[in-house]
PDB file of C-alpha atoms (C1' of nucleotides) in Angstrom:
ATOM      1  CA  UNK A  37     181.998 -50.598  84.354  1.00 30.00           C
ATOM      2  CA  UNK A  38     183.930 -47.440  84.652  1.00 29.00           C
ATOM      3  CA  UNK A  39     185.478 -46.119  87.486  1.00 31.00           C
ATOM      4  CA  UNK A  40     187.202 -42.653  88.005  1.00 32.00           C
ATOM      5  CA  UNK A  41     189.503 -42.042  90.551  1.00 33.00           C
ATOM      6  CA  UNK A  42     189.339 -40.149  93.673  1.00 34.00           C
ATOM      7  CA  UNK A  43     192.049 -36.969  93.687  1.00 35.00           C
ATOM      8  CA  UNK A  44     190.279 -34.324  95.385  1.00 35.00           C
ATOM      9  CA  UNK A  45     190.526 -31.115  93.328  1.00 35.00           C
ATOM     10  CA  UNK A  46     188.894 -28.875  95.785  1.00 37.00           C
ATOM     11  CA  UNK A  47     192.106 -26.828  97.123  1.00 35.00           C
ATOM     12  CA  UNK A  48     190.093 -26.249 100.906  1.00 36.00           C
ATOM     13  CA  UNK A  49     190.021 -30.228 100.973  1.00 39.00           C
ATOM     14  CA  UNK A  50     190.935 -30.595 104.426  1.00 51.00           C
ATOM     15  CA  UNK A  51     194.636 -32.749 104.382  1.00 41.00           C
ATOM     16  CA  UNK A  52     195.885 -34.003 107.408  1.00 40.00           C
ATOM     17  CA  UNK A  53     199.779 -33.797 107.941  1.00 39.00           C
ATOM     18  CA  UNK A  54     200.707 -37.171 107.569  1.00 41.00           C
ATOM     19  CA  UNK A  55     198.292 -37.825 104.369  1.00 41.00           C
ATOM     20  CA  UNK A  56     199.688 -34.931 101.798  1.00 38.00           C
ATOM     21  CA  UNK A  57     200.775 -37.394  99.135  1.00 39.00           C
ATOM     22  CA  UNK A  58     199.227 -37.746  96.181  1.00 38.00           C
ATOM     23  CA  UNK A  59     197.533 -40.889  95.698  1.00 37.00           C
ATOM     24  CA  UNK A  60     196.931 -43.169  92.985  1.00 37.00           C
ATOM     25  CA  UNK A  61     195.621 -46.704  94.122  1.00 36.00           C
ATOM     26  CA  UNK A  62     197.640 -49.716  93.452  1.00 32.00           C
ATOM     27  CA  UNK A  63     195.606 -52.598  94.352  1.00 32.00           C
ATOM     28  CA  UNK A  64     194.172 -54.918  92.172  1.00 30.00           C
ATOM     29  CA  UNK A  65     190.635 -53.874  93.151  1.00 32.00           C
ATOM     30  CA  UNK A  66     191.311 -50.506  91.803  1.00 33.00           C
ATOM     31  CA  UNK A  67     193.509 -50.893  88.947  1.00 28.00           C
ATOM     32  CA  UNK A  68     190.796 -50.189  86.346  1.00 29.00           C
ATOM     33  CA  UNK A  69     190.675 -46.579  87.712  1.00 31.00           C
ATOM     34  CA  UNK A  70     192.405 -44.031  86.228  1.00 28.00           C
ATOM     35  CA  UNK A  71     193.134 -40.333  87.392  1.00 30.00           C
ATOM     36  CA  UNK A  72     190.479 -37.306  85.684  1.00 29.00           C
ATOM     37  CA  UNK A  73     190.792 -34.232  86.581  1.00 29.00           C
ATOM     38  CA  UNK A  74     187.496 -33.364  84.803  1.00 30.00           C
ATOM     39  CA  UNK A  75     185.137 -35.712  86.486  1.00 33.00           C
ATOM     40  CA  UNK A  76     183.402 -34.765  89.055  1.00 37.00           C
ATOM     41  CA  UNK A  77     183.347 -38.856  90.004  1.00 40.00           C
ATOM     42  CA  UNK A  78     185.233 -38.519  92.735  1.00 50.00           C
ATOM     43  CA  UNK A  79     183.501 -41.363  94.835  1.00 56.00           C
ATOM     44  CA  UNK A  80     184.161 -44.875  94.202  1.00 75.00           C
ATOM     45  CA  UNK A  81     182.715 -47.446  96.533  1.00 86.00           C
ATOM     46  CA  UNK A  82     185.403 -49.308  98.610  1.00 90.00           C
ATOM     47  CA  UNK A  83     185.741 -53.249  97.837  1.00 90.00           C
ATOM     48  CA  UNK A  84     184.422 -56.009  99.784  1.00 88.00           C
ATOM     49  CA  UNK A  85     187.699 -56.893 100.996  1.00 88.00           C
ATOM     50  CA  UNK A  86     188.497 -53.293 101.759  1.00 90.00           C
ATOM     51  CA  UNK A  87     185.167 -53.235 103.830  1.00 91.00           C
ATOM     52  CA  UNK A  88     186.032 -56.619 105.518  1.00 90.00           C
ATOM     53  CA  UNK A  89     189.002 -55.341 106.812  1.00 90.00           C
ATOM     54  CA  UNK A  90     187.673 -52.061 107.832  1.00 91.00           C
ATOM     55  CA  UNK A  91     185.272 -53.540 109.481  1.00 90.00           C
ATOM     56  CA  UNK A  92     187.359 -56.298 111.402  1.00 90.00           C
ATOM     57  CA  UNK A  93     189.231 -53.227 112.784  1.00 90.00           C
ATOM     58  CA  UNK A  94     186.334 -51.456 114.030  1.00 92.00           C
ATOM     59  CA  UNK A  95     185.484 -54.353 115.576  1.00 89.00           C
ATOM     60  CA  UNK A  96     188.325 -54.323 117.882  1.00 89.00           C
ATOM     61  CA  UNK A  97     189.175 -50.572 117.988  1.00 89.00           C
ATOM     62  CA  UNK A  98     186.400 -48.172 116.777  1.00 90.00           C
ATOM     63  CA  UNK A  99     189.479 -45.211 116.450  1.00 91.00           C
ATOM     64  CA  UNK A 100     191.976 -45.803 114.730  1.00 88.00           C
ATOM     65  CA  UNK A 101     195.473 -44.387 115.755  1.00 88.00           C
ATOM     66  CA  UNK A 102     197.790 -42.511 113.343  1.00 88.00           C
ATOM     67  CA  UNK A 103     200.374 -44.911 112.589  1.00 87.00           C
ATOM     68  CA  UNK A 104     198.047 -47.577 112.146  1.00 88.00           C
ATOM     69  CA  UNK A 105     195.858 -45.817 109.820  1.00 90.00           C
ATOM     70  CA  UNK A 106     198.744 -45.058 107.726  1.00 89.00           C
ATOM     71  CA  UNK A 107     199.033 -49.119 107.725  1.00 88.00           C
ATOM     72  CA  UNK A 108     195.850 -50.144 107.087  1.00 89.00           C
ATOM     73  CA  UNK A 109     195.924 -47.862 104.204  1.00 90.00           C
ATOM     74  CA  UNK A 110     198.664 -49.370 102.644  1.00 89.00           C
ATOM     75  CA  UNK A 111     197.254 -52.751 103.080  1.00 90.00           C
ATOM     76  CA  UNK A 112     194.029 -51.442 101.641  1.00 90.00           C
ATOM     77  CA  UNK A 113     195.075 -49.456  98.874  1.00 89.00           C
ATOM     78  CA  UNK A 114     193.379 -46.780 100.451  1.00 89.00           C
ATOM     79  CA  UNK A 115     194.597 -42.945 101.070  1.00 88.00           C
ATOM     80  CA  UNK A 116     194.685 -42.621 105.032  1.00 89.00           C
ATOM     81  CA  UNK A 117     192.246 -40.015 104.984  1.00 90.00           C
ATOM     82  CA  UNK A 118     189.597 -42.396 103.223  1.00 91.00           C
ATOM     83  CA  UNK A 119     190.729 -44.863 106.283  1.00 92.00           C
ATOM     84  CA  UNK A 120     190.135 -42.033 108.253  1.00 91.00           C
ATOM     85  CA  UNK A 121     186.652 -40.976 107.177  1.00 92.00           C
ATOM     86  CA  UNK A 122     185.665 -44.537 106.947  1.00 93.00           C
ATOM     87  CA  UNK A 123     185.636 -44.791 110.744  1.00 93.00           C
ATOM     88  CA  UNK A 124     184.018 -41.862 110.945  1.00 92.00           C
ATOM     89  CA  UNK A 125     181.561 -42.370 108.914  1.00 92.00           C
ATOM     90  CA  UNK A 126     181.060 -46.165 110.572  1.00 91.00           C
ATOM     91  CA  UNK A 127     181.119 -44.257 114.188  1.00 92.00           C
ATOM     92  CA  UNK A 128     178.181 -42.140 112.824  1.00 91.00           C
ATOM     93  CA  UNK A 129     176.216 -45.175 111.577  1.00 90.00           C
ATOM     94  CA  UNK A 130     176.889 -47.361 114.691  1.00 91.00           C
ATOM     95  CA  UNK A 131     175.947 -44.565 116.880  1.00 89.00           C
ATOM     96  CA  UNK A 132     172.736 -43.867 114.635  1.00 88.00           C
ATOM     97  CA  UNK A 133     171.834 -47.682 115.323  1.00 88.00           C
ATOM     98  CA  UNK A 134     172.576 -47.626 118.708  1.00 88.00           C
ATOM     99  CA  UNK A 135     169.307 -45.066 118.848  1.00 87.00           C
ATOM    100  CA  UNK A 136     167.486 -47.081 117.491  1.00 86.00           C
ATOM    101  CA  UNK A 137     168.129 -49.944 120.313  1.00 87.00           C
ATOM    102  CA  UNK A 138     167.913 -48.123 122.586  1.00 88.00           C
ATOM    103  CA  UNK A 139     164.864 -46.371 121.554  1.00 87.00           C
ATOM    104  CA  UNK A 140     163.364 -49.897 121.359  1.00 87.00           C
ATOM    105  CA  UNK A 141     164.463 -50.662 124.974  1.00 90.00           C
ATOM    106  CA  UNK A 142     163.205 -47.764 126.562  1.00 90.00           C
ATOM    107  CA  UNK A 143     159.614 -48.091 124.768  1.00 89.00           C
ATOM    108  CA  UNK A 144     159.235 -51.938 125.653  1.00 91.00           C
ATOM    109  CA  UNK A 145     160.418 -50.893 129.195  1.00 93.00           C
ATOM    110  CA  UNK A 146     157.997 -48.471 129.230  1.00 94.00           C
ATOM    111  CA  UNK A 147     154.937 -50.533 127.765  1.00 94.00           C
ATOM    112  CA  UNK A 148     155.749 -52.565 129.923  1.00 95.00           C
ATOM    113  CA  UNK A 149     155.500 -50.216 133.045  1.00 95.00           C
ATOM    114  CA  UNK A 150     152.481 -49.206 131.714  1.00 96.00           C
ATOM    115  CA  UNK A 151     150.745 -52.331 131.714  1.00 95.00           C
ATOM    116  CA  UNK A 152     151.783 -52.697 135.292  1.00 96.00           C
ATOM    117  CA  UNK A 153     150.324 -49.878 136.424  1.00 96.00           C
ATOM    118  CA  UNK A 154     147.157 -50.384 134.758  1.00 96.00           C
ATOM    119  CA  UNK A 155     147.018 -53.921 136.662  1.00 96.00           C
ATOM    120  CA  UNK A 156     147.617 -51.811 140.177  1.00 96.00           C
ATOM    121  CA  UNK A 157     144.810 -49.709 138.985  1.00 96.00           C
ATOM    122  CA  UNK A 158     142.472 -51.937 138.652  1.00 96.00           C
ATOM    123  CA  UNK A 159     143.315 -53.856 141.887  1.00 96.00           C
ATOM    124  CA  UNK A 160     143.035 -50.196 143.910  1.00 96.00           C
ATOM    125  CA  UNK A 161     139.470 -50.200 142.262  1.00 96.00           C
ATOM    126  CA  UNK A 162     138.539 -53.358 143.651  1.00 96.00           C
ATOM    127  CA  UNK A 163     140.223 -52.907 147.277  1.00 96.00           C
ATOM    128  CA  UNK A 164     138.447 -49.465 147.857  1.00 95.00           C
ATOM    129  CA  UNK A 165     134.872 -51.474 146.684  1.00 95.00           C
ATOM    130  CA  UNK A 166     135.962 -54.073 149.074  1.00 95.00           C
ATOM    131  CA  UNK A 167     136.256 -51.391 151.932  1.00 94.00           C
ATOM    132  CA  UNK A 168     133.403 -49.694 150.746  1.00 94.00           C
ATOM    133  CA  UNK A 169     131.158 -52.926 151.458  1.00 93.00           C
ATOM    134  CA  UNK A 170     132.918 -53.679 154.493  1.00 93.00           C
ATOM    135  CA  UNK A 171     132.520 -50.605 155.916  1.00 92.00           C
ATOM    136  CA  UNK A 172     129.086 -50.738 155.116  1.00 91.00           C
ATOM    137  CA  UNK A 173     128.777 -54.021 156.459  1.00 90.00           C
ATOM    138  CA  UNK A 174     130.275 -52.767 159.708  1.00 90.00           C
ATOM    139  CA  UNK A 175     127.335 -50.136 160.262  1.00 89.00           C
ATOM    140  CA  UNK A 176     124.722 -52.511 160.107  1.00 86.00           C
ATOM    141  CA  UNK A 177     126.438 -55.084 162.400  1.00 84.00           C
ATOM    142  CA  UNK A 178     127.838 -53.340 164.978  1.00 73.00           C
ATOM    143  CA  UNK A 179     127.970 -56.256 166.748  1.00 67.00           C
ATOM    144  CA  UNK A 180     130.826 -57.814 164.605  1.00 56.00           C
ATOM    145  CA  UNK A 181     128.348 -60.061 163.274  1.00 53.00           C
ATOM    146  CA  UNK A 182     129.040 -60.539 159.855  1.00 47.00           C
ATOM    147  CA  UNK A 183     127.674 -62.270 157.081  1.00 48.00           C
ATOM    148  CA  UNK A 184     129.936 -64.144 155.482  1.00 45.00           C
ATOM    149  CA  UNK A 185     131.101 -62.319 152.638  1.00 44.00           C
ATOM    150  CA  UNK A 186     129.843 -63.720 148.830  1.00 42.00           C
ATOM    151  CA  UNK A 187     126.827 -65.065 150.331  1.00 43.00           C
ATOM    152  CA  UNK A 188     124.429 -62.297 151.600  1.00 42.00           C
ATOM    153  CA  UNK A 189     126.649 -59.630 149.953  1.00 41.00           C
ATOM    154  CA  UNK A 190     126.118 -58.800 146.040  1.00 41.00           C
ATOM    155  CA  UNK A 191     128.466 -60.856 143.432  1.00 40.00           C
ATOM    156  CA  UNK A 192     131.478 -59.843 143.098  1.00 43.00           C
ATOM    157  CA  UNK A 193     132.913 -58.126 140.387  1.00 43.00           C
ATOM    158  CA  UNK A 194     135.584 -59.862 137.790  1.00 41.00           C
ATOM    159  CA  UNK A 195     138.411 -57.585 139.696  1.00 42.00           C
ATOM    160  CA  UNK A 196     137.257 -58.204 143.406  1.00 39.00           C
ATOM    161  CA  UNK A 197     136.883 -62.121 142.215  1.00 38.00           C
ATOM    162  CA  UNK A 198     140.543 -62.073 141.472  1.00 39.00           C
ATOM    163  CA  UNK A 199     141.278 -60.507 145.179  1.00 40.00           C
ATOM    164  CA  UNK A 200     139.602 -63.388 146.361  1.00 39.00           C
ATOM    165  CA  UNK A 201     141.183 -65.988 144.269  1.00 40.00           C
ATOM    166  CA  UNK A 202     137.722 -67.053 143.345  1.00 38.00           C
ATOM    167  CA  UNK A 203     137.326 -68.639 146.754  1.00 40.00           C
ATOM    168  CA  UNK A 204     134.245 -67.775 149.559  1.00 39.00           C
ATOM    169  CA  UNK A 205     136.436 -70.073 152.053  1.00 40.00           C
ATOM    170  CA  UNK A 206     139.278 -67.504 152.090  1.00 40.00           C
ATOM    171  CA  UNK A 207     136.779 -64.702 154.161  1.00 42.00           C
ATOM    172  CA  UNK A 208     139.045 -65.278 157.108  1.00 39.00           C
ATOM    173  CA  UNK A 209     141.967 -64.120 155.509  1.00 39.00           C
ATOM    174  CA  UNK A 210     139.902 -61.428 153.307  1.00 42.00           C
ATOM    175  CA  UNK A 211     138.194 -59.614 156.305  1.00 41.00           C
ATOM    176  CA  UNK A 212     141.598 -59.309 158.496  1.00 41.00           C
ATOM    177  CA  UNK A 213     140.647 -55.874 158.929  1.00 41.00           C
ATOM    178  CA  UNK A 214     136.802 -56.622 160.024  1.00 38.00           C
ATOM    179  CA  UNK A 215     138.771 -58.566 162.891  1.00 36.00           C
ATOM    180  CA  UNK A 216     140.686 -55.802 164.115  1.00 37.00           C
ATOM    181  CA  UNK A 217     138.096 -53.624 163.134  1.00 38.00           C
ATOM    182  CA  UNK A 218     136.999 -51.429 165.969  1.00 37.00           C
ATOM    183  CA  UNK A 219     133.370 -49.889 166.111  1.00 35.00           C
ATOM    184  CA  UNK A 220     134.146 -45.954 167.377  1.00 35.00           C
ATOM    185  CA  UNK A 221     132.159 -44.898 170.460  1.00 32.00           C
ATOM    186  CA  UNK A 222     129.173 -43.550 169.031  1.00 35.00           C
ATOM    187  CA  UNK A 223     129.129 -46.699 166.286  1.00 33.00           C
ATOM    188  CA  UNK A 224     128.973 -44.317 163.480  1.00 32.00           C
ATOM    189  CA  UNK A 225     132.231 -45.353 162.034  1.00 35.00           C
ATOM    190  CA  UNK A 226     134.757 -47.467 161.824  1.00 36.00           C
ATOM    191  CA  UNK A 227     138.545 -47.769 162.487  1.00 36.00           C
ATOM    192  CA  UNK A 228     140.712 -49.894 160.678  1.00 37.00           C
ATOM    193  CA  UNK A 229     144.230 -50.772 161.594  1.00 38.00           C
ATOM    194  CA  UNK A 230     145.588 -50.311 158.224  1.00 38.00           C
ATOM    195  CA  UNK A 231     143.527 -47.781 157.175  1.00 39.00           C
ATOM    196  CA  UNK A 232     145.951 -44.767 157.230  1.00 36.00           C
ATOM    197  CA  UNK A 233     149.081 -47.155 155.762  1.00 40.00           C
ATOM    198  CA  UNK A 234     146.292 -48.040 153.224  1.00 34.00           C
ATOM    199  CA  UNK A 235     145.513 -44.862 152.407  1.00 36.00           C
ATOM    200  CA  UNK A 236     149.401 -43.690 152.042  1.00 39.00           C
ATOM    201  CA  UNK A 237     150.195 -46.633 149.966  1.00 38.00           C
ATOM    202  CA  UNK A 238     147.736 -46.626 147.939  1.00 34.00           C
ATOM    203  CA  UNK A 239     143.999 -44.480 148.389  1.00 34.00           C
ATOM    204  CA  UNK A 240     145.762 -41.330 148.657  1.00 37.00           C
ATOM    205  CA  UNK A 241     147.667 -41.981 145.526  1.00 36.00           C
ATOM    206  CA  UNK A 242     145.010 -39.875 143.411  1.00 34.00           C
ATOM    207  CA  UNK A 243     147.632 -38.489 141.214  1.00 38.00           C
ATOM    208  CA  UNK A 244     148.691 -40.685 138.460  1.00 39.00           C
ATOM    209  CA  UNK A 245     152.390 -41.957 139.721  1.00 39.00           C
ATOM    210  CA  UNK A 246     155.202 -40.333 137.607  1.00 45.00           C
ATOM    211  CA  UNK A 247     156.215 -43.933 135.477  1.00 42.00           C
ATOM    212  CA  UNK A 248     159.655 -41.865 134.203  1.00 42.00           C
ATOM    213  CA  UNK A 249     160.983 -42.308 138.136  1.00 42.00           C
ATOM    214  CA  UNK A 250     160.063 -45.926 137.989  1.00 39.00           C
ATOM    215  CA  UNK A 251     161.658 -46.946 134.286  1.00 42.00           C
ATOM    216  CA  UNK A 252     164.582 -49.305 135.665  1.00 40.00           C
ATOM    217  CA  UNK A 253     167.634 -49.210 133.316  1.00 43.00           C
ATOM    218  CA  UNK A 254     167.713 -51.951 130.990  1.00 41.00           C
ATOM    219  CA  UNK A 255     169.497 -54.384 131.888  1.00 39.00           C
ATOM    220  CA  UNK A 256     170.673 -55.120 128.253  1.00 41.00           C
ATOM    221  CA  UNK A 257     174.466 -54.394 127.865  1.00 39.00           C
ATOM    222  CA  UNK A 258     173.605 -52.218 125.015  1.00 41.00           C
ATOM    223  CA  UNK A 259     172.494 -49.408 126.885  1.00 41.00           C
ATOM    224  CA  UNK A 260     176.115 -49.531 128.063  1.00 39.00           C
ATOM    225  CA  UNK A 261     178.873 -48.602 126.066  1.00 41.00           C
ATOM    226  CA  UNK A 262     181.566 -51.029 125.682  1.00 37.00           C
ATOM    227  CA  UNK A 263     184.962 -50.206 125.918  1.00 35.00           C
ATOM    228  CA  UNK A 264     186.056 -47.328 123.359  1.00 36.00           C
ATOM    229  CA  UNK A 265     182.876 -45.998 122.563  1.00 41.00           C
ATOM    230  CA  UNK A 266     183.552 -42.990 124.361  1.00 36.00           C
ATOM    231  CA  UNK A 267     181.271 -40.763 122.605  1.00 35.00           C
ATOM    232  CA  UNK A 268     179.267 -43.208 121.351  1.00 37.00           C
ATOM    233  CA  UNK A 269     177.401 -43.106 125.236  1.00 38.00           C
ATOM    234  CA  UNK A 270     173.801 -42.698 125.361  1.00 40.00           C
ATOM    235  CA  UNK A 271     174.270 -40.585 128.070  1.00 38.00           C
ATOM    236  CA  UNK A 272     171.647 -37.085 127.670  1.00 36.00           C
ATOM    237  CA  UNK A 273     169.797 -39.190 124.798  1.00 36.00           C
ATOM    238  CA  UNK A 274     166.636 -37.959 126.380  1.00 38.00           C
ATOM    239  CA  UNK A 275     167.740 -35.377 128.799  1.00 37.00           C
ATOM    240  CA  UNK A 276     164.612 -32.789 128.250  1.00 35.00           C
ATOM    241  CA  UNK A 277     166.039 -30.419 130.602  1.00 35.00           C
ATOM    242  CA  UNK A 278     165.620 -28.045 127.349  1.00 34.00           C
ATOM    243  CA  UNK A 279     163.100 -29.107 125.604  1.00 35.00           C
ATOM    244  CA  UNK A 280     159.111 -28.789 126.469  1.00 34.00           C
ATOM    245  CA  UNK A 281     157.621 -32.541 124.889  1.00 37.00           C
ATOM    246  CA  UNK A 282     158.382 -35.857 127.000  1.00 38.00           C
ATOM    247  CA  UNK A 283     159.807 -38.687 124.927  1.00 36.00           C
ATOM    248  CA  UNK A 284     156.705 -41.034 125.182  1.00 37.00           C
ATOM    249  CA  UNK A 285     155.295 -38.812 123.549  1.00 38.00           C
ATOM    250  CA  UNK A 286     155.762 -40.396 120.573  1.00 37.00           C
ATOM    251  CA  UNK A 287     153.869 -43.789 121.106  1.00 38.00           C
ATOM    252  CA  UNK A 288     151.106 -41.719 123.761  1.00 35.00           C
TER     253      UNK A 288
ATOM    254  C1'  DT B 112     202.801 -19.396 134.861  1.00 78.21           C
ATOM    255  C1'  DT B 113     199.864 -17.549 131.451  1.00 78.21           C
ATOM    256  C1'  DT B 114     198.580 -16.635 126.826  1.00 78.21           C
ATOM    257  C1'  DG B 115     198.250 -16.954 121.850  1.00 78.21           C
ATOM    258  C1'  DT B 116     199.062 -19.795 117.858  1.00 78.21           C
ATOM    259  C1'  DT B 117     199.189 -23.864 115.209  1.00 78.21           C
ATOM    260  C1'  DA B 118     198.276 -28.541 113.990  1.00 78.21           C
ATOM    261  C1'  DC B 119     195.551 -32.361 114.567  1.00 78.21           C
ATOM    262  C1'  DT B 120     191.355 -34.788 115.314  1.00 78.21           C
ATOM    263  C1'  DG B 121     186.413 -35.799 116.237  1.00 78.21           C
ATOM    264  C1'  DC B 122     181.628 -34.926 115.450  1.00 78.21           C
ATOM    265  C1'  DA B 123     177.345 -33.189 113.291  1.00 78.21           C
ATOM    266  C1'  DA B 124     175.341 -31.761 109.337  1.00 78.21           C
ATOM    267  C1'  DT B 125     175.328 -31.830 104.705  1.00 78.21           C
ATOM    268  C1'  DT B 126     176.458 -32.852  99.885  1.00 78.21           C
ATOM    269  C1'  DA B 127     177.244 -35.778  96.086  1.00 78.21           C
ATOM    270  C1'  DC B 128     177.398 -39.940  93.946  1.00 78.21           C
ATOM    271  C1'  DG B 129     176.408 -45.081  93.058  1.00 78.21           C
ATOM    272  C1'  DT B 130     173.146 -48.654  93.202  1.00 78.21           C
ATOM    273  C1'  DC B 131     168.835 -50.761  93.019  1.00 78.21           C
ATOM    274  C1'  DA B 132     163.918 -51.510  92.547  1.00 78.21           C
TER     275       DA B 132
ATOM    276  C1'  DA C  89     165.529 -45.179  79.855  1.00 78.21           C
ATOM    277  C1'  DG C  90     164.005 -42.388  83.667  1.00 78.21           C
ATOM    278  C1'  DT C  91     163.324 -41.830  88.499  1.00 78.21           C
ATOM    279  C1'  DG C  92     163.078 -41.818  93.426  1.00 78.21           C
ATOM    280  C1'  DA C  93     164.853 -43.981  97.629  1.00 78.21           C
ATOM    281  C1'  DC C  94     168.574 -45.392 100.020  1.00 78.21           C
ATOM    282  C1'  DG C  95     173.425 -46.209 101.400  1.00 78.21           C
ATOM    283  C1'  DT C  96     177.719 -44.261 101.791  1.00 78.21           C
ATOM    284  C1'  DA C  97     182.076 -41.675 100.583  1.00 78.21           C
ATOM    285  C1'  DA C  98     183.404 -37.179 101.035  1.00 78.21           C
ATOM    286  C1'  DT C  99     183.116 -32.176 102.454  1.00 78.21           C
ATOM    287  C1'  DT C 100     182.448 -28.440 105.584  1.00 78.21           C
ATOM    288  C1'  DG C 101     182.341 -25.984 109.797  1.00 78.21           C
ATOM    289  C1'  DC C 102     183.130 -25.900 114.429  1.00 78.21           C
ATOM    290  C1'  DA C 103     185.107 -27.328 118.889  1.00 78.21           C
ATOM    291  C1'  DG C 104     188.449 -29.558 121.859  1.00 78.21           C
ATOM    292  C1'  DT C 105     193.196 -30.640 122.869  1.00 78.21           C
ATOM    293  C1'  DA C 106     198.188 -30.869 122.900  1.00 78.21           C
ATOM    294  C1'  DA C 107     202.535 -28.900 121.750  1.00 78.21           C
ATOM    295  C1'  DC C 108     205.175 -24.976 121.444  1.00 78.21           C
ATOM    296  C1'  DA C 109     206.940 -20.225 121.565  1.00 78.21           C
TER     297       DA C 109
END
DNA sequence: TTTGTTACTGCAATTACGTCA
DNA sequence: AGTGACGTAATTGCAGTAACA
């Protein structure tokens, strides 16, 4: 295996103040390069230890100051601008992977959501057939005689079972509102105490609820940057202030 | 104090190369 | 051996900032 070494040739090759020497490896793990000037093999891929260490510094610092650049370089047998562009290339592929999380977090968050409010729907669907018989059942007993509900009503459906916990003794607690239920004047309707906080919280809700107000912030510490990230935030990931499509898109 | 210049640095986008299936 | 996909080192262009005249 032949490796070529790494002089940049290109006179517009950006060189930092500190970094203007000329370079020539002197670590083992590059001894069996040698300087071209013809090659256009200008990349060599850094050693595992070289990585290692890189990577143990990112760890604790994900920027790596001047002086200590210059340091690590030495140690590494690197140029500091390799150093240099090695964080910024691992900054770019962190960040990159942080997307990804969180772009997992926010679509189990939102699945999740989702299922939720399907649940609510389906229990709205069996409260309003609940008042629906219950008001009926009011107009032909104006007395406040009822029939205990389950027995001379129809069966109830799978949904309405679950309001009822599956149990006929529970009418008590089921027809609350039959026992505050007032017959009008004229007996051609019915008021119910918590009709109009019923219908705010949930009959009047027509409108499917807006889920993106309701998405609580993960909890996971990822979402967060830690300490030196700075730029790395996830802050305006999905800030569609300026763009028409909504994120969920994706998985709708 | 304000302004223009310079040097340095970071990021995004891209290119170019090495490696592997 | 040839090739496409993928990872990554390196380049480029631009913007922000600090130091200085």
């Amino acid at each position: 295996m032949t490796l070529e070494i790494l002089v940049s040739e290109d006179p517009n090759t950006r060189m930092f103040g500190e970094e203007e020497e000329e370079y020539f490896p002197s670590s083992e793990s590059f001894s069996f390069m040698r300087k071209t000037k013809s090659s256009k093999n200008n990349k060599r891929r850094f050693s595992d230890e070289q990585i290692k260490s890189l990577e143990s510094m990112f760890e604790t610092e994900t920027r790596v100051e001047p002086k200590k650049k210059i340091q690590l370089a030495r140690e590494l047998g690197l140029q500091p601008r390799q150093v240099a562009i090695w964080f910024q290339n691992k900054r770019a592929r962190w960040k990159s992977k942080q997307l990804e999380r969180d772009y997992a977090i926010l679509r189990a968050n939102y699945n999740s959501l989702a299922s939720r409010y399907e649940n609510l729907k389906k229990e709205k669907q069996g409260l309003v057939l609940q008042l629906q018989r219950l008001k009926k059942d009011a107009v032909q007993n104006p007395k406040g005689e009822r029939q205990c509900c389950g027995k001379s009503e129809a069966a109830p459906s799978s949904n309405e079972g679950e309001l009822e916990n599956g149990d006929s003794n529970k009418c008590e607690s089921q027809v609350k509102p039959i026992s505050s239920m007032e017959i009008s004047e004229h007996g051609l309707g019915v008021v119910l105490d918590d009709d109009i906080s019923i219908k705010a919280e949930y009959f009047q809700l027509e409108d499917e609820p807006n889920l993106m107000g309701m998405v609580e912030p993960a909890g996971d510490s990822s979402l967060t940057s830690p300490e030196g990230w700075g730029s790395l935030e996830s802050d305006g990931l999905f800030d569609q202030s300026s763009s028409g499509y909504q994120w969920w898109d994706f998985w709708s």
